[in-house]
mmCIF file of C-alpha atoms and ligand atoms in Angstrom:
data_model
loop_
_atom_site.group_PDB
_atom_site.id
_atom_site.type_symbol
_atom_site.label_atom_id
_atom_site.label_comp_id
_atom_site.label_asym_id
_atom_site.label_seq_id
_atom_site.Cartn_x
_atom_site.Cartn_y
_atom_site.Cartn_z
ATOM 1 C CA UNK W 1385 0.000 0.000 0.000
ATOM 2 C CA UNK W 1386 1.187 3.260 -0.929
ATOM 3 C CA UNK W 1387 2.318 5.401 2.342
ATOM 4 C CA UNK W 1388 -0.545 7.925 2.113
ATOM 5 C CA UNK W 1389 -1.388 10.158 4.798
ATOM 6 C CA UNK W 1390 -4.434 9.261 6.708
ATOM 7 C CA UNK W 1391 -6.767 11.987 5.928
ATOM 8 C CA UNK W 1392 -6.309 11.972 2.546
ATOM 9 C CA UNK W 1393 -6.693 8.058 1.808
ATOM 10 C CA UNK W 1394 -10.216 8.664 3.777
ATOM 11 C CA UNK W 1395 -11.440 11.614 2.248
ATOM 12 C CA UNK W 1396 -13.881 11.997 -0.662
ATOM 13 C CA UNK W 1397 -12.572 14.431 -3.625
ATOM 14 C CA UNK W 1398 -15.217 17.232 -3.797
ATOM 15 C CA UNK W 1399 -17.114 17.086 -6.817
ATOM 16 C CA UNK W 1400 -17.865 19.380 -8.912
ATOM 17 C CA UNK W 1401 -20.594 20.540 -10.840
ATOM 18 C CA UNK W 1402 -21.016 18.786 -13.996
ATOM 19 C CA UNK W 1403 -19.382 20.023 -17.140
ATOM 20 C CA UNK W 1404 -21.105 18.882 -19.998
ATOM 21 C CA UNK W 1405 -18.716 17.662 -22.653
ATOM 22 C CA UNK W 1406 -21.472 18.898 -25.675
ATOM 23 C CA UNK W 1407 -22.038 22.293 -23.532
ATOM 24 C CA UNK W 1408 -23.610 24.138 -26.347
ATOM 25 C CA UNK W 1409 -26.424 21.430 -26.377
ATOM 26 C CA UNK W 1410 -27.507 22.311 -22.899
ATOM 27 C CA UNK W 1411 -29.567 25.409 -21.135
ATOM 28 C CA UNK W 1412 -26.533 24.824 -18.356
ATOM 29 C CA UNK W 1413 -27.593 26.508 -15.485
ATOM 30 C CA UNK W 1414 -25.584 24.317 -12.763
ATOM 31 C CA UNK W 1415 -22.230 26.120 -12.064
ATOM 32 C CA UNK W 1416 -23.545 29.729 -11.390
ATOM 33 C CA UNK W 1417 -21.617 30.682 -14.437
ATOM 34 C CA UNK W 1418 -22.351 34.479 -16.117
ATOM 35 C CA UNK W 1419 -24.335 33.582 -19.528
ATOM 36 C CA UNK W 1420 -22.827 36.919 -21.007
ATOM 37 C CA UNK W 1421 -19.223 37.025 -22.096
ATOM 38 C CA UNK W 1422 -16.659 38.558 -20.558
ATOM 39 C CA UNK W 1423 -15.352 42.196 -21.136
ATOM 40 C CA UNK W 1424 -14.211 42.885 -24.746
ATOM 41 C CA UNK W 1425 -11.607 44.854 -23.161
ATOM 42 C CA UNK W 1426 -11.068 41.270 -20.915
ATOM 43 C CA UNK W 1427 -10.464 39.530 -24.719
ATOM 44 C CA UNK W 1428 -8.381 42.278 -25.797
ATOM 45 C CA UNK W 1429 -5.382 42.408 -23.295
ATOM 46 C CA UNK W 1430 -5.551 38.312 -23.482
ATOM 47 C CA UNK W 1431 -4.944 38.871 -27.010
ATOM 48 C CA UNK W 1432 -2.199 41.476 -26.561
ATOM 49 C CA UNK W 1433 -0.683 39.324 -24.160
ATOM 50 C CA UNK W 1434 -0.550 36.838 -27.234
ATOM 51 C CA UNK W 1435 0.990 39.087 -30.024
ATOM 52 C CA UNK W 1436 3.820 37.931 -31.749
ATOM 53 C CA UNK W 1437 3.131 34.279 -31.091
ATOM 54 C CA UNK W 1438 2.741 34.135 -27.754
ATOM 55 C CA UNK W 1439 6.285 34.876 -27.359
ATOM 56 C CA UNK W 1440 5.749 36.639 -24.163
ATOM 57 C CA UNK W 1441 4.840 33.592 -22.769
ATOM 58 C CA UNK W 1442 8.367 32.039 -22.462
ATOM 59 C CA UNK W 1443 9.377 34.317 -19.860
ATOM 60 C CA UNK W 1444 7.335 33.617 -15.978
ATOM 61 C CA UNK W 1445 4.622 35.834 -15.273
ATOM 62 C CA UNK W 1446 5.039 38.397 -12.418
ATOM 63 C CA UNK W 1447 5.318 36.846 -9.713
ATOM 64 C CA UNK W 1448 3.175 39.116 -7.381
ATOM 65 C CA UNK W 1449 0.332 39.804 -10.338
ATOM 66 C CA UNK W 1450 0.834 43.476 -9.452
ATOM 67 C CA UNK W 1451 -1.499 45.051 -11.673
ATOM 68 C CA UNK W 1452 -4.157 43.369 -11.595
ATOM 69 C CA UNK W 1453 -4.007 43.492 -7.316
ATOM 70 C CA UNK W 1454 -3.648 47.674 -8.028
ATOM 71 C CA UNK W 1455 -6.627 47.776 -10.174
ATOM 72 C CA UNK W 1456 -8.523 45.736 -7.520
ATOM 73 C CA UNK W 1457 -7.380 47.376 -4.916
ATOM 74 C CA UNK W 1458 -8.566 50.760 -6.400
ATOM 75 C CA UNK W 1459 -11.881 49.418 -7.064
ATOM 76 C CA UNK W 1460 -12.428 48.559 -3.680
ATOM 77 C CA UNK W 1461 -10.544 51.238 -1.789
ATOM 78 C CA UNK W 1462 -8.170 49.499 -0.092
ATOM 79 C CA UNK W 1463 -4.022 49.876 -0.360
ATOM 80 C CA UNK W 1464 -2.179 47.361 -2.469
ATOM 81 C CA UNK W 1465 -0.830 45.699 0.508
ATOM 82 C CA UNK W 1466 -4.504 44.772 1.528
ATOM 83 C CA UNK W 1467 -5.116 42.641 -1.511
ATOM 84 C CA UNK W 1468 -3.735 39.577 -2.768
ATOM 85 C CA UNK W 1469 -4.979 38.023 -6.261
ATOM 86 C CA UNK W 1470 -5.566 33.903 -6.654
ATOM 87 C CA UNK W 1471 -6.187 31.217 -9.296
ATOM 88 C CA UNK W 1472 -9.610 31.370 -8.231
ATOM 89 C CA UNK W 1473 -11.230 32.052 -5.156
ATOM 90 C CA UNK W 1474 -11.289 28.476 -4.291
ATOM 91 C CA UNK W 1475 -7.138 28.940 -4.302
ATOM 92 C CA UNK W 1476 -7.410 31.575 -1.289
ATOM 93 C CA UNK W 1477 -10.068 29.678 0.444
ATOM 94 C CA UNK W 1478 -7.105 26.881 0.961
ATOM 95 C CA UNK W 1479 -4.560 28.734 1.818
ATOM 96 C CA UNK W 1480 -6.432 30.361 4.608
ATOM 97 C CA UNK W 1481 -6.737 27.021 5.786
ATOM 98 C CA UNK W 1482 -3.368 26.546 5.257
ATOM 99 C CA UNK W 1483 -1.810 30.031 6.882
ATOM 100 C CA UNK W 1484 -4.605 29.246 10.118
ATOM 101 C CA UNK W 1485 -5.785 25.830 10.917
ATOM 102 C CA UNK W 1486 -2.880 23.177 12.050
ATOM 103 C CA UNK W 1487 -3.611 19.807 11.809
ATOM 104 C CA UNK W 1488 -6.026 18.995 14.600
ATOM 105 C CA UNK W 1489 -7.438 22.300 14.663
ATOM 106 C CA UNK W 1490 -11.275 23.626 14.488
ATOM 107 C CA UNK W 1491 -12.553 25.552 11.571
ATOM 108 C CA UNK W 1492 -16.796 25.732 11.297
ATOM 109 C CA UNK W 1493 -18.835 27.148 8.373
ATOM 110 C CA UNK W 1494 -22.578 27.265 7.660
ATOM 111 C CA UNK W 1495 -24.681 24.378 6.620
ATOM 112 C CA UNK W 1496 -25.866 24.496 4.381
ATOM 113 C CA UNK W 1497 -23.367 26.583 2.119
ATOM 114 C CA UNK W 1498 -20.317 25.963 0.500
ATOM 115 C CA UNK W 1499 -19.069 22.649 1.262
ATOM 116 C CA UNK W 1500 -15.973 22.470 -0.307
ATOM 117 C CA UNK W 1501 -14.792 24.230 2.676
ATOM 118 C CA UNK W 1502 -14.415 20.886 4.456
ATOM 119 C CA UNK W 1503 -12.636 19.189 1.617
ATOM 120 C CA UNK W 1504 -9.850 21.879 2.059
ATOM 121 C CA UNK W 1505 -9.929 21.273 5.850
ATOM 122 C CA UNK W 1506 -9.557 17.204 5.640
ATOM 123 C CA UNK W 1507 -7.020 18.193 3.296
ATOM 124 C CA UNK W 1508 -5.267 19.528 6.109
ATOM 125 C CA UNK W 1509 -5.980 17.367 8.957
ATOM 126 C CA UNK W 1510 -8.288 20.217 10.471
ATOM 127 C CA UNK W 1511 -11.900 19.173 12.480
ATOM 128 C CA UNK W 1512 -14.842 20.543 11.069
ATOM 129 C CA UNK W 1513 -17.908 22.006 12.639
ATOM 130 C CA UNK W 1514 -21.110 23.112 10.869
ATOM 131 C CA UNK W 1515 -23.783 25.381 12.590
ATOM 132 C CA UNK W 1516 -27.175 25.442 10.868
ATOM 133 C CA UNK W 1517 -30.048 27.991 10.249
ATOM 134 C CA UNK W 1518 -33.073 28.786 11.580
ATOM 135 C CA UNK W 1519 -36.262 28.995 9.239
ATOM 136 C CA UNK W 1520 -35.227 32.714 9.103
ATOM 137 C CA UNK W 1521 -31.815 31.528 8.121
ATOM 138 C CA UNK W 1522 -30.320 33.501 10.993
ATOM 139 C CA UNK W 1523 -27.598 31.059 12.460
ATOM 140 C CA UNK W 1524 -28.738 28.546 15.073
ATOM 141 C CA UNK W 1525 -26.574 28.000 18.584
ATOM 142 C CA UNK W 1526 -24.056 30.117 17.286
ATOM 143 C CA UNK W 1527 -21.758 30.731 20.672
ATOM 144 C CA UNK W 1528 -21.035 34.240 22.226
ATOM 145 C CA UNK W 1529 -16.801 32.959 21.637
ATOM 146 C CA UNK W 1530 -16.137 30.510 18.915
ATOM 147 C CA UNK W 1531 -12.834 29.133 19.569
ATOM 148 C CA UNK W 1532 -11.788 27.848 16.573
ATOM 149 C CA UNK W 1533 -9.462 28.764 14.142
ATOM 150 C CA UNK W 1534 -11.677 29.778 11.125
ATOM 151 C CA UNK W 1535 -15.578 30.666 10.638
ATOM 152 C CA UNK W 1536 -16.077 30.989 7.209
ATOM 153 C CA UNK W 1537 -19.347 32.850 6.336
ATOM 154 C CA UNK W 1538 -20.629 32.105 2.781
ATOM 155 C CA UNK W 1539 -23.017 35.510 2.218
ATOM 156 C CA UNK W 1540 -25.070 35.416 -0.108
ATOM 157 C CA UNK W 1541 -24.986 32.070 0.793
ATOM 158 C CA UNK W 1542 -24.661 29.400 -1.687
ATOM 159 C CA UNK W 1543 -27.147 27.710 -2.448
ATOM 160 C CA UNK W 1544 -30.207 29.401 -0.650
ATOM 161 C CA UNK W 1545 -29.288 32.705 -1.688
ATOM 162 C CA UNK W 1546 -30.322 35.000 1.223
ATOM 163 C CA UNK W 1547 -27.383 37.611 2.483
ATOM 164 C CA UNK W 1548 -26.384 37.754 6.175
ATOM 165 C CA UNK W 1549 -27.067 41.492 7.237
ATOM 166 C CA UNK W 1550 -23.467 44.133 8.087
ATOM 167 C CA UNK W 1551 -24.634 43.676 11.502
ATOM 168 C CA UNK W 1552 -24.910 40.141 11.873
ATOM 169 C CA UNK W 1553 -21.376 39.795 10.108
ATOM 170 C CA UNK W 1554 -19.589 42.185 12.665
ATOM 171 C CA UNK W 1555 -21.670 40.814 15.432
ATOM 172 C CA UNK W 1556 -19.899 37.132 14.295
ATOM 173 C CA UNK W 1557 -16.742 38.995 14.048
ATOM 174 C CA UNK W 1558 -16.891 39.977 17.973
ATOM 175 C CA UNK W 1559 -17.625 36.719 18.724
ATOM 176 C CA UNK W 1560 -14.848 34.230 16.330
ATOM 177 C CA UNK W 1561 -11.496 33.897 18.505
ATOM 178 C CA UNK W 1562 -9.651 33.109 15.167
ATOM 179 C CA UNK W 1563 -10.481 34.461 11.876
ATOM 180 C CA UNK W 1564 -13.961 35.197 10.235
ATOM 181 C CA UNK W 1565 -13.550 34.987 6.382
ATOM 182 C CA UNK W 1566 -16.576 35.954 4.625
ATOM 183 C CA UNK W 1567 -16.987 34.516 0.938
ATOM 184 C CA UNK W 1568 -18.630 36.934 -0.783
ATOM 185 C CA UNK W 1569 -18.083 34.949 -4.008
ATOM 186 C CA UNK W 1570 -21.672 36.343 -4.953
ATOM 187 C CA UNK W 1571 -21.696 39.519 -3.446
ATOM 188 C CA UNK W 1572 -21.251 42.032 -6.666
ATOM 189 C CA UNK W 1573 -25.171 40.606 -7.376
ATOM 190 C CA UNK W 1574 -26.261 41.545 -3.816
ATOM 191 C CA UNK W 1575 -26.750 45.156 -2.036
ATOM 192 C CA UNK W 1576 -24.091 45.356 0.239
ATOM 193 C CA UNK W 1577 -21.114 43.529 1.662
ATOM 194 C CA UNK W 1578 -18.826 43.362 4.252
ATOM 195 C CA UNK W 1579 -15.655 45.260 2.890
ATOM 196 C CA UNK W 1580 -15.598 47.530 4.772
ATOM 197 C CA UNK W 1581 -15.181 45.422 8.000
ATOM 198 C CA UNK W 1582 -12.040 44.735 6.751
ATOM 199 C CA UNK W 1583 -10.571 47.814 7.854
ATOM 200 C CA UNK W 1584 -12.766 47.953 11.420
ATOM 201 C CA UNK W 1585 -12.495 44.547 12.560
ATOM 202 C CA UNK W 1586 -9.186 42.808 12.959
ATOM 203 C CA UNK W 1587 -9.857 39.300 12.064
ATOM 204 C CA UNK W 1588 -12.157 39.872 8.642
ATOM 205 C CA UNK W 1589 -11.322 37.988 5.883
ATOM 206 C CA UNK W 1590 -13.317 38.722 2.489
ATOM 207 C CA UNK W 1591 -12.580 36.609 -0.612
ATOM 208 C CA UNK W 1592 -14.070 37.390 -3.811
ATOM 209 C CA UNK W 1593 -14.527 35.864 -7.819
ATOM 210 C CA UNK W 1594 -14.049 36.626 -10.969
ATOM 211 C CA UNK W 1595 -15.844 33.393 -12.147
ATOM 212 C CA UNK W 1596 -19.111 34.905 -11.600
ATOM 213 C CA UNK W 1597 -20.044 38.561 -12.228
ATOM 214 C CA UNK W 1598 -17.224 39.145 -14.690
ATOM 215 C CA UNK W 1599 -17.653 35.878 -16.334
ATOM 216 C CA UNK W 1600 -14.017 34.666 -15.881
ATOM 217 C CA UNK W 1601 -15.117 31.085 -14.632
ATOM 218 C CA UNK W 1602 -12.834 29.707 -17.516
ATOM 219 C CA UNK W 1603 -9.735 31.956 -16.477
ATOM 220 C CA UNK W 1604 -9.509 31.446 -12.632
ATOM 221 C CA UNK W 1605 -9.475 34.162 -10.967
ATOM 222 C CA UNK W 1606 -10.175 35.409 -7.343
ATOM 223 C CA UNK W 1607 -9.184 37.877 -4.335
ATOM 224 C CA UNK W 1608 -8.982 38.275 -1.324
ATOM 225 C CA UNK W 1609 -9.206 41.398 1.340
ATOM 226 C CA UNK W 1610 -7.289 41.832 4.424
ATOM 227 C CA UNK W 1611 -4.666 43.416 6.813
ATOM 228 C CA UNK W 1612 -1.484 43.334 5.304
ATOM 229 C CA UNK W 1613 -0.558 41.024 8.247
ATOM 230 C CA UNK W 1614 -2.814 38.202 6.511
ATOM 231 C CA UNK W 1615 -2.069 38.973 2.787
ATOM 232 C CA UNK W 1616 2.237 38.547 3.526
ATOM 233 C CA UNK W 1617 1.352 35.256 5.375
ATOM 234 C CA UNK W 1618 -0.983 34.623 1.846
ATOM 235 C CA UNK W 1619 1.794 35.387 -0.080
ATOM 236 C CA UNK W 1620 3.831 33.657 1.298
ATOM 237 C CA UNK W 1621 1.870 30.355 1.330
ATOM 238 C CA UNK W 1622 0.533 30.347 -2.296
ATOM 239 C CA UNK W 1623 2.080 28.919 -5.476
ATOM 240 C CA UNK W 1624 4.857 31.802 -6.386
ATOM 241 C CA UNK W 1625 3.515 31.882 -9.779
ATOM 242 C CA UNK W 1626 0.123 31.358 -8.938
ATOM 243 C CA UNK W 1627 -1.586 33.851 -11.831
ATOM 244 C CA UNK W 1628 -0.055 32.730 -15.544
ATOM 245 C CA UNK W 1629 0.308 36.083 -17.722
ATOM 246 C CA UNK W 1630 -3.331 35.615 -19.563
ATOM 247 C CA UNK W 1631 -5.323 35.360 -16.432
ATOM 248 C CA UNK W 1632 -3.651 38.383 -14.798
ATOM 249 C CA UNK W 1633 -4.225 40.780 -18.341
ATOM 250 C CA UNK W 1634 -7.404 39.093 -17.825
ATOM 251 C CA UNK W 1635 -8.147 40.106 -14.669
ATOM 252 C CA UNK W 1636 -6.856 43.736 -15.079
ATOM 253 C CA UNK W 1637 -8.962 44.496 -18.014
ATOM 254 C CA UNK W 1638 -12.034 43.023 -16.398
ATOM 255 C CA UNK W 1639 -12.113 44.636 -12.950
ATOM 256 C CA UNK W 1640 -11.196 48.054 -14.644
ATOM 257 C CA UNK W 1641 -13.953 47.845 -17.476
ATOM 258 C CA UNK W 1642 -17.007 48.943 -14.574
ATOM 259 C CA UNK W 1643 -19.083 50.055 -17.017
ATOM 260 C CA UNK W 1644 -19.794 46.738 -18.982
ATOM 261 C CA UNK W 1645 -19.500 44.726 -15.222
ATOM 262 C CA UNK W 1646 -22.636 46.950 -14.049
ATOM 263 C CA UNK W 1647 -24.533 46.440 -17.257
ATOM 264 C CA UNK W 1648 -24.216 42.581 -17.328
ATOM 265 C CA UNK W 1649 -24.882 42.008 -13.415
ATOM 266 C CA UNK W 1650 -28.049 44.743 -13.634
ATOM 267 C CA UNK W 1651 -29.098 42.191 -16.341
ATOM 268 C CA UNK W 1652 -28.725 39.036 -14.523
ATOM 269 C CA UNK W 1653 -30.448 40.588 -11.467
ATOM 270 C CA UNK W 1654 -33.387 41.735 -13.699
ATOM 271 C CA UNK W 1655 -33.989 38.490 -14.779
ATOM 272 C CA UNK W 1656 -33.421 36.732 -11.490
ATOM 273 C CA UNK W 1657 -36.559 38.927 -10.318
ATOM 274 C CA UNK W 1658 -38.561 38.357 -13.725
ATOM 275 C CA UNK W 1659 -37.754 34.419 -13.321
ATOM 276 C CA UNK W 1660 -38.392 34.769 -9.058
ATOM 277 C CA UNK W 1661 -41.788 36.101 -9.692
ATOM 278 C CA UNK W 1662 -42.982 33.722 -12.637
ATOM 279 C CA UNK W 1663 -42.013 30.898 -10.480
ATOM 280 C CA UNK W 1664 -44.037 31.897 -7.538
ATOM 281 C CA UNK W 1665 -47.051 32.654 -9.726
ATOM 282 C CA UNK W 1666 -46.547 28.889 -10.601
ATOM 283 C CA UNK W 1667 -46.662 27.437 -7.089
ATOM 284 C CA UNK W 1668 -42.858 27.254 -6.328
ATOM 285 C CA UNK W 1669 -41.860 28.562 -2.949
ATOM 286 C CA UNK W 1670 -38.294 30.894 -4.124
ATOM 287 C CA UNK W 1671 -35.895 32.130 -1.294
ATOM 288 C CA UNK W 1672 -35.203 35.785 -2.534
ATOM 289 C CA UNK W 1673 -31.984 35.629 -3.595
ATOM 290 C CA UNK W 1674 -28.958 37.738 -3.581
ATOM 291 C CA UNK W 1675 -26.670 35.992 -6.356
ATOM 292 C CA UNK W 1676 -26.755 34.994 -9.902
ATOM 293 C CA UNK W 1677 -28.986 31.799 -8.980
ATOM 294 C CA UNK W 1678 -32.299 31.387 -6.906
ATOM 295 C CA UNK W 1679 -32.989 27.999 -4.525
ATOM 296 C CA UNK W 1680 -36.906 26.888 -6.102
ATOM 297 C CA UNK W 1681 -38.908 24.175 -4.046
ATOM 298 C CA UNK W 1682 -41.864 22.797 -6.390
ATOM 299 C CA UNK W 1683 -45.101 21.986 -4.613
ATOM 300 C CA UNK W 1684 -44.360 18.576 -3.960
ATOM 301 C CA UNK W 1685 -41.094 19.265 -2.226
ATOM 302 C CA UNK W 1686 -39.629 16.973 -4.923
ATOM 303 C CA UNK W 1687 -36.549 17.963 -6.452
ATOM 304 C CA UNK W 1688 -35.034 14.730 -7.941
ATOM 305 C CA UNK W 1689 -38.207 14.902 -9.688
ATOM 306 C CA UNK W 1690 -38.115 17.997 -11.296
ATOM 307 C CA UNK W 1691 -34.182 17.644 -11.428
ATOM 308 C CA UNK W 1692 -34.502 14.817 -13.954
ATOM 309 C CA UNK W 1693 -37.766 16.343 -15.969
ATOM 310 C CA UNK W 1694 -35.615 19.227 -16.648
ATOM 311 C CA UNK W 1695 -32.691 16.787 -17.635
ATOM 312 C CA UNK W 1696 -34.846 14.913 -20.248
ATOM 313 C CA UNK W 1697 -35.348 18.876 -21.500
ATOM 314 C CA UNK W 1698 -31.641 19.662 -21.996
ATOM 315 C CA UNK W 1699 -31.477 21.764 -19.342
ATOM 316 C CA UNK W 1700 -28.907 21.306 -16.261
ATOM 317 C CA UNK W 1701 -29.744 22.331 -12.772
ATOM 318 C CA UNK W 1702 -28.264 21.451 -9.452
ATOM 319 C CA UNK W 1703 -29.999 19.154 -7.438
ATOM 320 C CA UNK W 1704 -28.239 18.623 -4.129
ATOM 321 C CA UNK W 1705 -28.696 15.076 -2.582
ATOM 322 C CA UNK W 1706 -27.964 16.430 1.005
ATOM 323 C CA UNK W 1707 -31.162 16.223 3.355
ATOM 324 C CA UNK W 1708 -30.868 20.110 3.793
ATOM 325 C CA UNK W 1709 -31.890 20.551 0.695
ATOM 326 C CA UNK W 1710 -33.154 17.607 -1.344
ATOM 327 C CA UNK W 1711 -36.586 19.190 -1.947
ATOM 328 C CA UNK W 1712 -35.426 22.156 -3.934
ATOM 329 C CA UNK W 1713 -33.097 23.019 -6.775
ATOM 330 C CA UNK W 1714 -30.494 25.385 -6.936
ATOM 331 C CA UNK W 1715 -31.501 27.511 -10.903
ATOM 332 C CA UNK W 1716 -28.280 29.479 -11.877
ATOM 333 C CA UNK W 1717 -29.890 32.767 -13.599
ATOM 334 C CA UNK W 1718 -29.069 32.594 -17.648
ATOM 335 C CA UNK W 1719 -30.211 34.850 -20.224
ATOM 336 C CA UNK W 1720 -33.496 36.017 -20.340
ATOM 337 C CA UNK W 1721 -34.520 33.741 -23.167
ATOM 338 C CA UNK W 1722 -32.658 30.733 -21.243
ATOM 339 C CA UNK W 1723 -34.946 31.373 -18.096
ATOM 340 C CA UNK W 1724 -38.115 32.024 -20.686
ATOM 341 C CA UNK W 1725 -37.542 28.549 -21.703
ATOM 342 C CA UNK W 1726 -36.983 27.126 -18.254
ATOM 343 C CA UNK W 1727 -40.008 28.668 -16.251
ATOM 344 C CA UNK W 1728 -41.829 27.330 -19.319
ATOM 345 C CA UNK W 1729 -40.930 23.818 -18.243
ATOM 346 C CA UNK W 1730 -40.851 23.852 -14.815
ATOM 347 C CA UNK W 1731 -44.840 25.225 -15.013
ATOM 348 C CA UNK W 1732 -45.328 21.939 -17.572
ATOM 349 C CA UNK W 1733 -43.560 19.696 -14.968
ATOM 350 C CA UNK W 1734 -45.204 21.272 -12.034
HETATM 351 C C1 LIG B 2822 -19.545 30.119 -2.296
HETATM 352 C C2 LIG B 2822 -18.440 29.904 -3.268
HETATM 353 N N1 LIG B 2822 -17.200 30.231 -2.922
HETATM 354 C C3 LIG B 2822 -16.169 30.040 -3.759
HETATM 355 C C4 LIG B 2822 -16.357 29.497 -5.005
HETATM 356 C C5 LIG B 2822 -15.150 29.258 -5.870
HETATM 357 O O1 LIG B 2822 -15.051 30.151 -6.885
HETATM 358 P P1 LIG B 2822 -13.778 30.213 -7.826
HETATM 359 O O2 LIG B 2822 -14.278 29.886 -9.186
HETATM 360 O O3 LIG B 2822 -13.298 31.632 -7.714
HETATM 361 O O4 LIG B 2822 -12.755 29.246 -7.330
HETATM 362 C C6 LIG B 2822 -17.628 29.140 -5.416
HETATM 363 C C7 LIG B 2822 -17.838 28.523 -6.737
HETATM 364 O O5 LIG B 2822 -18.849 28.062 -7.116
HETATM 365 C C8 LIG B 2822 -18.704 29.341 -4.522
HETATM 366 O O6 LIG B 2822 -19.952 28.985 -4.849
#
């Protein structure tokens, strides 16, 4: 037998959502990918990046993906040294573990929300602990000092897609010993967000994606906020090369082009409404949501049902097997003429 350590020959891989090899065949609304492309001005520096043959890409990329942290950390108002840039959010998310949680150690997070959280924990050896919601989704038991290492607050939360309120989030960051990072992976489609606890609270994490509201799902390419403290220990931690030269042109372009950003998430949030509404008109129960997807519960609380009736239509939801939320389905929001077609079925399948 191979000398594996003993976490990782008795964990299960996360899986991801399914990537349909014949995507263009499907209405794929599974992944809580952007249906519009990304900024022209995105395509553009990937392209200059590629003139003369690629040639540029013999030599390494920079090593600290220093423009595209600047431009982020102008958009958000924070100094350089606050910011850190990663191949994907999901890239951060583990090295927090990483920089935090020993082996041994506590972190907690939300259930339901993200659960690749405890992947990247029994990666490390690190005990999990989940704290659930009450039917007002405000967080249940919850203790006045949480002693472990990590909370990690998923708001909007993924999948339901209800937002935890600025006060709850600095409340939780009173009471977390170690560090509170919120993923606000789908915050650019909600109201507000926590960034600027950042700067008040000590131990605030926030990470944030490109995959979603700038459509760079395909690129990887995420953030995170914090003191400078956290983002040298980050630093030091991740991959030294971590952004190749495409994504971080990519990701420079993108997050300076505001203009087309606000016209494609104003889009997506339009429709989430339209879609919201014509669901509930049709008997579904749908959690307002605050991110590019809504959680629907047909009548008959069956979602395996509807899951698969929507399969046999070409078009790809998520359908979560945990008991949480086995009755519903998590609907990424498409283009309007991709959720015209799918409230269409999902009133024939009832
Ligand atoms: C809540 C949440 N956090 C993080 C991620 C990871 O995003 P990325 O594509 O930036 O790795 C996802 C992706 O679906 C997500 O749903």
């Amino acid at each position: 037998m191979i000398p594996l350590r003993e976490n990782i020959r008795n964990m299960a891989g996360y899986v991801p959502g399914f990537q349909p090899r014949d995507g263009q065949a499907w209405i794929k609304l599974n992944t809580n990918e952007n249906p519009y492309p990304p900024s022209p001005r995105a395509i553009e520096a990937i392209r200059a990046e590629l003139a003369e043959d690629g040639a540029g890409l013999r030599r390494y990329p920079d090593a600290a993906s220093m423009a595209a942290r600047d431009e982020a950390a102008r958009l958000y108002g924070f100094d350089p040294s606050w910011v850190i840039m990663a191949n994907g959010s999901d890239e951060v998310l583990n090295n927090l573990i990483r920089a935090f949680a020993g082996e041994g150690d506590e972190i907690a997070y939300v259930h339901p929300s993200y659960s690749y959280y405890s992947t990247l924990a029994a990666i490390q050896g690190a005990r999990v602990r989940t704290f659930g919601l009450t039917g007002d989704f405000a967080l249940k038991d919850f203790p006045a000092r949480y002693p472990g290492k990590i909370f990690f607050l998923t708001s909007p939360n993924a999948p339901l897609g209800f937002s935890f309120s600025l006060e709850t989030i600095e409340d939780l960051a009173g009471r977390v010993a170690g560090m509170l990072v919120v993923d606000e992976a789908y915050a650019d489609f909600a109201q507000g967000n926590a960034l600027e606890l950042v700067g008040k609270c000590q131990n605030v994490v926030v990470t944030r994606t490109l995959s979603k509201s700038y459509s760079l799902a395909g690129m990887r390419l995420g953030l995170a906020v914090a003191r400078p403290e956290v983002i040298a220990a980050l630093d030091k931690i991740r991959d030294h090369y971590n952004l190749d030269r495409l994504a971080q042109a990519a990701a420079r372009a993108a997050l300076a082009d505001q203009d087309y950003f606000r016209t494609c998430v104003a889009r997506i949030c339009e429709t989430r409404e339209w879609f919201s509404t014509g669901l509930r008109d049709a008997g579904y129960q749908v959690i307002p949501s605050s991110g590019n997807y809504v959680f629907i519960t047909p009548p008959d609380r069956d979602g395996a049902r509807v899951y698969q009736s929507l399969y046999t239509r070409r078009i790809l939801v998520r359908h979560f097997t945990d008991n949480a939320l086995a009755h519903g389905l998590r609907v990424s929001i498409g283009t309007r003429e991709e959720m015209e077609t799918t409230l269409a079925a999902l009133k024939e399948i009832g």
